[in-house]
PDB file of C-alpha atoms in Angstrom:
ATOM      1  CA  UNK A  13      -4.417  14.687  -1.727  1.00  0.00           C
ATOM      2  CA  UNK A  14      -5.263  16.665   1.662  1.00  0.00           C
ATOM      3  CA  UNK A  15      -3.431  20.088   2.115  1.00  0.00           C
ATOM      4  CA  UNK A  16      -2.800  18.655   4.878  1.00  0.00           C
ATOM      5  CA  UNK A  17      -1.378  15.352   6.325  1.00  0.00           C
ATOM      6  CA  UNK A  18      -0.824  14.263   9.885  1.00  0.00           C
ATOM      7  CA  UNK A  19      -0.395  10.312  11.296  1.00  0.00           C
ATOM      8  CA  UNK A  20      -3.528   9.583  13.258  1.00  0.00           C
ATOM      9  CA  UNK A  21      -1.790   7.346  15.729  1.00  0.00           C
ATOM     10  CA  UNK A  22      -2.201   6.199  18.460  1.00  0.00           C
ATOM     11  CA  UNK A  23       1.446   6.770  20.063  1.00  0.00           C
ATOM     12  CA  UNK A  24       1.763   5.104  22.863  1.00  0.00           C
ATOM     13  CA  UNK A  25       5.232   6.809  24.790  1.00  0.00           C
ATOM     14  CA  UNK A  26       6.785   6.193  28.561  1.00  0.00           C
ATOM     15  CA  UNK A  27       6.613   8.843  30.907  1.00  0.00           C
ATOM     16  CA  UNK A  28       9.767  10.988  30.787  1.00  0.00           C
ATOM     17  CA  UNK A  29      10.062  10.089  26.786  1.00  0.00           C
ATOM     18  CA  UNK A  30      10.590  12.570  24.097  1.00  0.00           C
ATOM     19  CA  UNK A  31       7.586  12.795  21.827  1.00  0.00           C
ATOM     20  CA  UNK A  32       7.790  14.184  17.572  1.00  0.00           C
ATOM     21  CA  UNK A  33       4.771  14.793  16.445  1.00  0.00           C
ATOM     22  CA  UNK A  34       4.716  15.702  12.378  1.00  0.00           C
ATOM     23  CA  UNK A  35       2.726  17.483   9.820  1.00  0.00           C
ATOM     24  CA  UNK A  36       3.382  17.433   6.126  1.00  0.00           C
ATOM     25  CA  UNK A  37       2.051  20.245   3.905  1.00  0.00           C
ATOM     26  CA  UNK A  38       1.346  20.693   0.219  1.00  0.00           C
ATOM     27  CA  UNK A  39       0.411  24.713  -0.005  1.00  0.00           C
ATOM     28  CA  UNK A  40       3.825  26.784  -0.604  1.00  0.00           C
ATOM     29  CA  UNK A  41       1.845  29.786   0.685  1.00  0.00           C
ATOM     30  CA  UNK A  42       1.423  29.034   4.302  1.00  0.00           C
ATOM     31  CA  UNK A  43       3.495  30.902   6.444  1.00  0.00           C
ATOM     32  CA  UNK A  44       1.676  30.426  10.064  1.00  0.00           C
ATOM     33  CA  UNK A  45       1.959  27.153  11.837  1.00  0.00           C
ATOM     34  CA  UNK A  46       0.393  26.357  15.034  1.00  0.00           C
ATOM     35  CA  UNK A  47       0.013  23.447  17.581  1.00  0.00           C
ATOM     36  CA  UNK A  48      -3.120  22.564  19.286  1.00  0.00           C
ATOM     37  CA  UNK A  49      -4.009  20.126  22.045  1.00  0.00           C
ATOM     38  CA  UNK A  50      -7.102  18.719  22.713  1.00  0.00           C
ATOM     39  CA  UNK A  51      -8.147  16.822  26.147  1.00  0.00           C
ATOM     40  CA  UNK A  52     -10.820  14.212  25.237  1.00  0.00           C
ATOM     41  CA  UNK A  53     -14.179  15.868  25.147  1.00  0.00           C
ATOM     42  CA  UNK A  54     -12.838  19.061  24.956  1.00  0.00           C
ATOM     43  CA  UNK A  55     -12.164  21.559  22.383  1.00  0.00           C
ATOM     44  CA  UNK A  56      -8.904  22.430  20.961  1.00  0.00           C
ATOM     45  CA  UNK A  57      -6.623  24.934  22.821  1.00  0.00           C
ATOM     46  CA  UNK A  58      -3.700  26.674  20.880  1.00  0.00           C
ATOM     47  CA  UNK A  59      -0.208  25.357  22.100  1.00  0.00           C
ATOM     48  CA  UNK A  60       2.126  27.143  20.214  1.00  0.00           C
ATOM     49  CA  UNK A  61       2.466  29.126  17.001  1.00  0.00           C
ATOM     50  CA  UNK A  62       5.035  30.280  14.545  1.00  0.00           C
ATOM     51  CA  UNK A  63       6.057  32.064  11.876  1.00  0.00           C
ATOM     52  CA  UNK A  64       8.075  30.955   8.766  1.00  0.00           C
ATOM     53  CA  UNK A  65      10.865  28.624   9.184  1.00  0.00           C
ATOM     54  CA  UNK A  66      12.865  27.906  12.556  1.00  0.00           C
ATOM     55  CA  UNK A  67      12.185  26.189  15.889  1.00  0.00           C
ATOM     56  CA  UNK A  68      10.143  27.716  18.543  1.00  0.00           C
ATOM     57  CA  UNK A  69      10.334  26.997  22.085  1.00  0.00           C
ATOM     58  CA  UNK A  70       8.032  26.754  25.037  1.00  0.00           C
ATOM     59  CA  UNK A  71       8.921  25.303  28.005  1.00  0.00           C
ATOM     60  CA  UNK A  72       9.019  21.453  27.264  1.00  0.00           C
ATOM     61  CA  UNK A  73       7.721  22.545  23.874  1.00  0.00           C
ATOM     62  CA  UNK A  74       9.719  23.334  20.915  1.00  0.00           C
ATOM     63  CA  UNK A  75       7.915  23.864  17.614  1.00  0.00           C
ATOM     64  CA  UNK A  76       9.975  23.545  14.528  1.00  0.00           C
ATOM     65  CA  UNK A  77       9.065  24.305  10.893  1.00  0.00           C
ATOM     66  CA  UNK A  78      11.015  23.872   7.562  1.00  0.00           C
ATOM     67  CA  UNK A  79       9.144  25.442   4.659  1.00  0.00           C
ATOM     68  CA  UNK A  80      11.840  23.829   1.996  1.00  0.00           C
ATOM     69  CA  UNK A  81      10.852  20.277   2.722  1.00  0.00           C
ATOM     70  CA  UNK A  82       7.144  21.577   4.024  1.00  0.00           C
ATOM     71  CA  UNK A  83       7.598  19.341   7.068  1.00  0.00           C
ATOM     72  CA  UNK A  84       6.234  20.685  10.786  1.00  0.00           C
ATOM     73  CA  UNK A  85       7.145  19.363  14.089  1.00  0.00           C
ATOM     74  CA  UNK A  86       6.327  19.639  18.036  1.00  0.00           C
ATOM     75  CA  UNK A  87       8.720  17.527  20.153  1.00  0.00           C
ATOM     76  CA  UNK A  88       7.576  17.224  24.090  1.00  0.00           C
ATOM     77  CA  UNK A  89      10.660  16.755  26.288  1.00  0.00           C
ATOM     78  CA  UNK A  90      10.094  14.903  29.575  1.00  0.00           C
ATOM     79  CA  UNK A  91       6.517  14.063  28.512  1.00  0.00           C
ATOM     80  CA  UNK A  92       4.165  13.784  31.475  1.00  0.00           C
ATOM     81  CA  UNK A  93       0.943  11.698  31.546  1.00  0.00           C
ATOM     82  CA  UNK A  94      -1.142  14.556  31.614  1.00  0.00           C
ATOM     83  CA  UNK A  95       0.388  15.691  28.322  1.00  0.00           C
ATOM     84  CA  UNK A  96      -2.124  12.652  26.866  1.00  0.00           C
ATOM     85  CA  UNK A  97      -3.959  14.366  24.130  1.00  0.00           C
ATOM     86  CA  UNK A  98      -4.736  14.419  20.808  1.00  0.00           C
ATOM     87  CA  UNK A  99      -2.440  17.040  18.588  1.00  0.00           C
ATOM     88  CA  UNK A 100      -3.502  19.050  15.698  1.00  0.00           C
ATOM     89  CA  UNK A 101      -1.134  20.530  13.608  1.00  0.00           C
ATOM     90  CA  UNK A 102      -2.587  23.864  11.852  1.00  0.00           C
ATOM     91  CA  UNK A 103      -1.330  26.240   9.278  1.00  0.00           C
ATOM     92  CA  UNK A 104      -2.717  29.197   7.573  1.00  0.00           C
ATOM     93  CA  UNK A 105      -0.981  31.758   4.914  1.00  0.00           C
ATOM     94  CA  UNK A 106      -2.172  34.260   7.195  1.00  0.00           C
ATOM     95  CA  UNK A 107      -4.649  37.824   7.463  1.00  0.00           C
ATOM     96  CA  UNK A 108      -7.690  36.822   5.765  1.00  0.00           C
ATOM     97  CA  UNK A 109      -7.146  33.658   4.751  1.00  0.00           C
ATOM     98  CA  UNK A 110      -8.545  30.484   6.830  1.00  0.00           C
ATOM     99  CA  UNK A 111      -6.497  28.290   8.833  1.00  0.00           C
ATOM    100  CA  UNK A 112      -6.262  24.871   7.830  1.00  0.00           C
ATOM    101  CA  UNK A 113      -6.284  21.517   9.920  1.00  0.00           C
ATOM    102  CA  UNK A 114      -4.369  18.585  10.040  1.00  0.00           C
ATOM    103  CA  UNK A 115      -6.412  15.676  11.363  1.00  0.00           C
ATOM    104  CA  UNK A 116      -4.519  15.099  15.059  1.00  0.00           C
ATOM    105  CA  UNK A 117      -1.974  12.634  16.346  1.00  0.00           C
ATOM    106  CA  UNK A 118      -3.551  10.659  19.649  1.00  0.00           C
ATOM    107  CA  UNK A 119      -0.878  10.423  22.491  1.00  0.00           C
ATOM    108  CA  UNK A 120      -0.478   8.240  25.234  1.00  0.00           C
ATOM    109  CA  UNK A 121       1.711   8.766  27.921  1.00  0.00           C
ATOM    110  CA  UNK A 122       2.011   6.090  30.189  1.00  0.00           C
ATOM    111  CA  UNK A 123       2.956   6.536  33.577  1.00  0.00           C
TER     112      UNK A 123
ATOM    113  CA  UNK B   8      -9.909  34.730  30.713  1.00  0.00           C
ATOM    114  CA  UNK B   9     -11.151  35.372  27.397  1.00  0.00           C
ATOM    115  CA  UNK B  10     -13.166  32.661  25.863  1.00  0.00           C
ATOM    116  CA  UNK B  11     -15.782  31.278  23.893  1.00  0.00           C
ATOM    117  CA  UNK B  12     -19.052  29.283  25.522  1.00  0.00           C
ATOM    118  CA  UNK B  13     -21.252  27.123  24.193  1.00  0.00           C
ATOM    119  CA  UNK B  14     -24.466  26.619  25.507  1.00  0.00           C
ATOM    120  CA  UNK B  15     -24.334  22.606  25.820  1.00  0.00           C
ATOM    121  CA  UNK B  16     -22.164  20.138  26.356  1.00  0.00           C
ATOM    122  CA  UNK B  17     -24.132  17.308  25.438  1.00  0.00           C
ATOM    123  CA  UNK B  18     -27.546  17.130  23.459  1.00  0.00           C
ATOM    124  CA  UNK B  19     -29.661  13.872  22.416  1.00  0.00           C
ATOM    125  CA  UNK B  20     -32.270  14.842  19.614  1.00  0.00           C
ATOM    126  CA  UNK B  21     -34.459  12.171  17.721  1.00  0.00           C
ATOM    127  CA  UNK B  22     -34.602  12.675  14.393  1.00  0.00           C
ATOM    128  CA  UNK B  23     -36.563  15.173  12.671  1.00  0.00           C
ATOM    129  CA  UNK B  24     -36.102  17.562  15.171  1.00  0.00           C
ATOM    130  CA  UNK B  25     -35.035  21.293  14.341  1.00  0.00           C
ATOM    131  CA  UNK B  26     -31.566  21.396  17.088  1.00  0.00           C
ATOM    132  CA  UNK B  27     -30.228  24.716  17.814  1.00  0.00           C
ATOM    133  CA  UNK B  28     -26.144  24.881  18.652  1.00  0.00           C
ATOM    134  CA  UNK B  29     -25.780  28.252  20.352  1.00  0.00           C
ATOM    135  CA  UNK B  30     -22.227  29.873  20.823  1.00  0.00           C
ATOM    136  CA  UNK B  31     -21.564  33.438  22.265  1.00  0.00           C
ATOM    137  CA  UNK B  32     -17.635  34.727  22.144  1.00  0.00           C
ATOM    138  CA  UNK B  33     -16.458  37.259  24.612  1.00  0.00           C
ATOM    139  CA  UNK B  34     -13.452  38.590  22.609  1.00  0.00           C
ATOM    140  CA  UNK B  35     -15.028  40.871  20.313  1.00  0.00           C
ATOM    141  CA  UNK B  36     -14.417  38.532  17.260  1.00  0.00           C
ATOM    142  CA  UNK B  37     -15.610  39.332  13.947  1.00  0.00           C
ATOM    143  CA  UNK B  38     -15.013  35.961  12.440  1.00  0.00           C
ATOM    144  CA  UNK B  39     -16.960  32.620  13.829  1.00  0.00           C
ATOM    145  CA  UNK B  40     -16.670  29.520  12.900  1.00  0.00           C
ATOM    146  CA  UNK B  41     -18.770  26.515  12.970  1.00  0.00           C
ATOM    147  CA  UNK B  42     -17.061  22.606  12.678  1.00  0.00           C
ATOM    148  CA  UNK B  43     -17.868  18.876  13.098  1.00  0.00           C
ATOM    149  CA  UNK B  44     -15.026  16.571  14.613  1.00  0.00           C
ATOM    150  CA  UNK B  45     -15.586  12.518  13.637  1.00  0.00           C
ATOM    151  CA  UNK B  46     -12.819   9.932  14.025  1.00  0.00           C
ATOM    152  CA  UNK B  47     -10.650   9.466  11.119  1.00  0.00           C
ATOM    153  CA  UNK B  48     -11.797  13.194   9.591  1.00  0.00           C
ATOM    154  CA  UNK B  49     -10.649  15.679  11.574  1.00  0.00           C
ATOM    155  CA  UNK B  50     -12.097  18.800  12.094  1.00  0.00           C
ATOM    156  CA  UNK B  51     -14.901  19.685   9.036  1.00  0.00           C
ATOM    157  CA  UNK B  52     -15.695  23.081   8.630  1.00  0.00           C
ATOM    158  CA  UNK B  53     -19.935  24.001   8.379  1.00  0.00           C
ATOM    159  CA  UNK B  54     -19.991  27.484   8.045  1.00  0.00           C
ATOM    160  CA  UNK B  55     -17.918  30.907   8.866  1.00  0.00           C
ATOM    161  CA  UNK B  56     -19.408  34.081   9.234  1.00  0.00           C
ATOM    162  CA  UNK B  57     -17.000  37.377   9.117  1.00  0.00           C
ATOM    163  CA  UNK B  58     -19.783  39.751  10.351  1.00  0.00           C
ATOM    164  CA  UNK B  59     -22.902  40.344  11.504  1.00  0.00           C
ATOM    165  CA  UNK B  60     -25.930  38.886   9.502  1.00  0.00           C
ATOM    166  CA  UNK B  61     -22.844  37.696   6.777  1.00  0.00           C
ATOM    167  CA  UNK B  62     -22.235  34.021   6.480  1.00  0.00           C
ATOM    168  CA  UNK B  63     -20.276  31.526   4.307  1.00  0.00           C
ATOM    169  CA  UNK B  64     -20.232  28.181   3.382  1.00  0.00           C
ATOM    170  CA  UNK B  65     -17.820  26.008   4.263  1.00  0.00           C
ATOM    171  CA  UNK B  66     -16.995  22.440   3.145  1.00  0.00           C
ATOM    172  CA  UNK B  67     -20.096  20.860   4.302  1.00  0.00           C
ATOM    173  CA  UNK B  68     -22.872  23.069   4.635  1.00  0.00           C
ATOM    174  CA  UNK B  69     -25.753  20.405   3.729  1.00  0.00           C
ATOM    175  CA  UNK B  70     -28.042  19.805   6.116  1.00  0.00           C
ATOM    176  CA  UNK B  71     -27.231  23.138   8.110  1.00  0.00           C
ATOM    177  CA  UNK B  72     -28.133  26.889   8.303  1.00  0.00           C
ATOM    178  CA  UNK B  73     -26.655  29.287  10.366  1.00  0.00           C
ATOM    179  CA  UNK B  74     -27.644  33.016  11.947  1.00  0.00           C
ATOM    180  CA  UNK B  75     -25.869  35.739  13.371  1.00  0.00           C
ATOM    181  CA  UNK B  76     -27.796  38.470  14.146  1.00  0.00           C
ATOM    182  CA  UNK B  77     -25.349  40.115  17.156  1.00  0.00           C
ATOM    183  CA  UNK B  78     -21.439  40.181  16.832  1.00  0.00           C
ATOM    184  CA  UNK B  79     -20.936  37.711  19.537  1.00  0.00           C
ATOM    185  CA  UNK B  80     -23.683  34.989  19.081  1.00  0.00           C
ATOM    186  CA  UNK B  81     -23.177  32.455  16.081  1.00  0.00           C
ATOM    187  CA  UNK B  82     -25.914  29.725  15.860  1.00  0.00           C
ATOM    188  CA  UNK B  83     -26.124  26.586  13.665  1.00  0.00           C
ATOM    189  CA  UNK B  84     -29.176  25.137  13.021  1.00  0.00           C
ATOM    190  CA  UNK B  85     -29.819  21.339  12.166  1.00  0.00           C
ATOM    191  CA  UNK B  86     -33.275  22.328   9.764  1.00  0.00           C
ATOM    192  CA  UNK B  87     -34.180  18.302  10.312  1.00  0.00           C
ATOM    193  CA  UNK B  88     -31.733  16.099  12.385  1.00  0.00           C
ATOM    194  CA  UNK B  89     -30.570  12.949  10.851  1.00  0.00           C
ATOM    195  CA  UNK B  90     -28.473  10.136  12.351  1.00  0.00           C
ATOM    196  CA  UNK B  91     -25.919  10.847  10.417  1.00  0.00           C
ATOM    197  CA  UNK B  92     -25.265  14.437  11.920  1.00  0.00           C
ATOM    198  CA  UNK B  93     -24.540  12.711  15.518  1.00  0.00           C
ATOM    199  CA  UNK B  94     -20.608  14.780  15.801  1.00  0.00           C
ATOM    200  CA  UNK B  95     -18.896  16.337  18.134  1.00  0.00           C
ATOM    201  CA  UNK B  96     -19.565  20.204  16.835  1.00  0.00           C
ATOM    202  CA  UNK B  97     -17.250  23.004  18.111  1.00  0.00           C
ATOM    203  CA  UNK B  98     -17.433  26.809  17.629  1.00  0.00           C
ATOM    204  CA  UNK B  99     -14.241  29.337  16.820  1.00  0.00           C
ATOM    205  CA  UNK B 100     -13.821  32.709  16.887  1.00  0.00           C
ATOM    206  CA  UNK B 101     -11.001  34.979  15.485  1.00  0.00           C
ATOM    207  CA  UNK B 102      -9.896  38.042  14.801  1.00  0.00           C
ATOM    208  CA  UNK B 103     -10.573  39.512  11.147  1.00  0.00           C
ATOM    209  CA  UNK B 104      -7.704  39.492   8.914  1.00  0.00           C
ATOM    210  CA  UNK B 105      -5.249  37.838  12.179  1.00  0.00           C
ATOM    211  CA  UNK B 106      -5.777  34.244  11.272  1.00  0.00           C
ATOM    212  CA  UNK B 107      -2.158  33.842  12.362  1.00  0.00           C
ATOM    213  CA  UNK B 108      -2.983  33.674  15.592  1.00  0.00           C
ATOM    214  CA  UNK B 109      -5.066  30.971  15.310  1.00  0.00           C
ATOM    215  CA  UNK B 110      -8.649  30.071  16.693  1.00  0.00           C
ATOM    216  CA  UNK B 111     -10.026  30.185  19.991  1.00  0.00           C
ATOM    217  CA  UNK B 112     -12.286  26.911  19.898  1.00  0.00           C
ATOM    218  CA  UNK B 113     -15.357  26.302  22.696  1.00  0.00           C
ATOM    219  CA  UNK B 114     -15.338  22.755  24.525  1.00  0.00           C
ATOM    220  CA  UNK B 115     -17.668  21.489  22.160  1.00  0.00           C
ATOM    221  CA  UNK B 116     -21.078  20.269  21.962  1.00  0.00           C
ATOM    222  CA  UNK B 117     -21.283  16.565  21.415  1.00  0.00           C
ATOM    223  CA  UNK B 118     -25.066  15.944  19.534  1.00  0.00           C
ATOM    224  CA  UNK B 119     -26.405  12.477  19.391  1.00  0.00           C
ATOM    225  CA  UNK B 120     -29.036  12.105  16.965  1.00  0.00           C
ATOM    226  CA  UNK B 121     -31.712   8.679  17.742  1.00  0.00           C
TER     227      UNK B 121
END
């Protein structure tokens, strides 16, 4: 079983649609969850990070994490075409410790 | 804007050739990273290096070697390129013991191997 587990996709969404994209988790001792996109061809840029359990949110953004059920989410409000990427959830227990990858969710927003 | 380059964005190699992936950070980094992206695997982690002249193995070291020999220059090195190496290979930096924040990732270097 992978640490962790994220739905390849695709998802194909209207413009103006609200997007959840998940993560499920198996290590009890991560504590750091992020959100990257990645543009096709490119490499991953950091979205959004948190810290323990709550929601998060940026913008159109909101990150939210709950540790009990080890379940991660990003929901886009108002998605946009150009917020067409592929979405990599990531999680780490923190300081020295590496951060590990969830293989991304592909989204399509069509205009 | 902080960031981390690598040298090329696309490479063709035949195989057999020794193939040099150069990456150079900007943020005073100690720890660099080295990963392949395929379909359906996600990102695959080569090796990490937390300082100069150290390095690590990651998941999938075979076939790979790796020097750093300045704090913000990480190079992998394909000894004897196969087809099966053709990837998409991307290059992190971060700061030591901060892993929280996250990685900064280059744009990648996508290597196809004939």
């Amino acid at each position: 079983q992978k640490e962790v587990e994220q739905d390849p996709g695709p998802l194909s969404v209207p413009e103006g649609a609200i997007v959840s994209l998940n993560c499920t988790y198996s290590n009890s001792a991560f504590q750091y969850f992020m959100w990257y996109r990645q543009y096709s061809r490119k490499g991953p840029e950091l979205l959004m990070y948190t810290y323990s359990s709550g929601n998060k949110e940026d913008g159109r953004f909101t990150a939210q994490v709950d540790k009990s059920s080890k379940y991660i989410s990003l929901f886009i409000r108002d998605s946009q075409p150009s917020d067409s990427a592929t979405y990599l959830c990531a999680m780490t227990s923190g300081g020295y410790q590496k951060v590990t990858f969830g293989t991304g969710t592909k989204l399509q927003v069509i205009p | 804007d902080v960031k981390v380059t690598q040298s090329s964005r696309y490479l063709v190699k035949r195989t057999g050739e020794k193939v040099f992936l150069e990456c150079v950070q900007d943020m005073d980094h100690e720890n660099m990273f080295w990963y392949r992206q395929d379909p359906g695997l996600g990102l695959r982690l080569i090796y990490f290096s937390y300082d100069v002249k150290m390095k690590e193995k990651g998941d999938i070291p075979e076939g790979y070697s790796v020097s750093r020999e300045k704090k913000e220059r990480f190079s992998l090195i394909l000894e004897s390129a196969s087809t099966n190496q053709t990837s998409m290979y991307l290059c992190a930096s971060s700061l030591l013991g901060y892993t929280n924040y996250g990685y900064t990732f280059g744009s990648g270097t996508r290597l196809t191997v004939v």
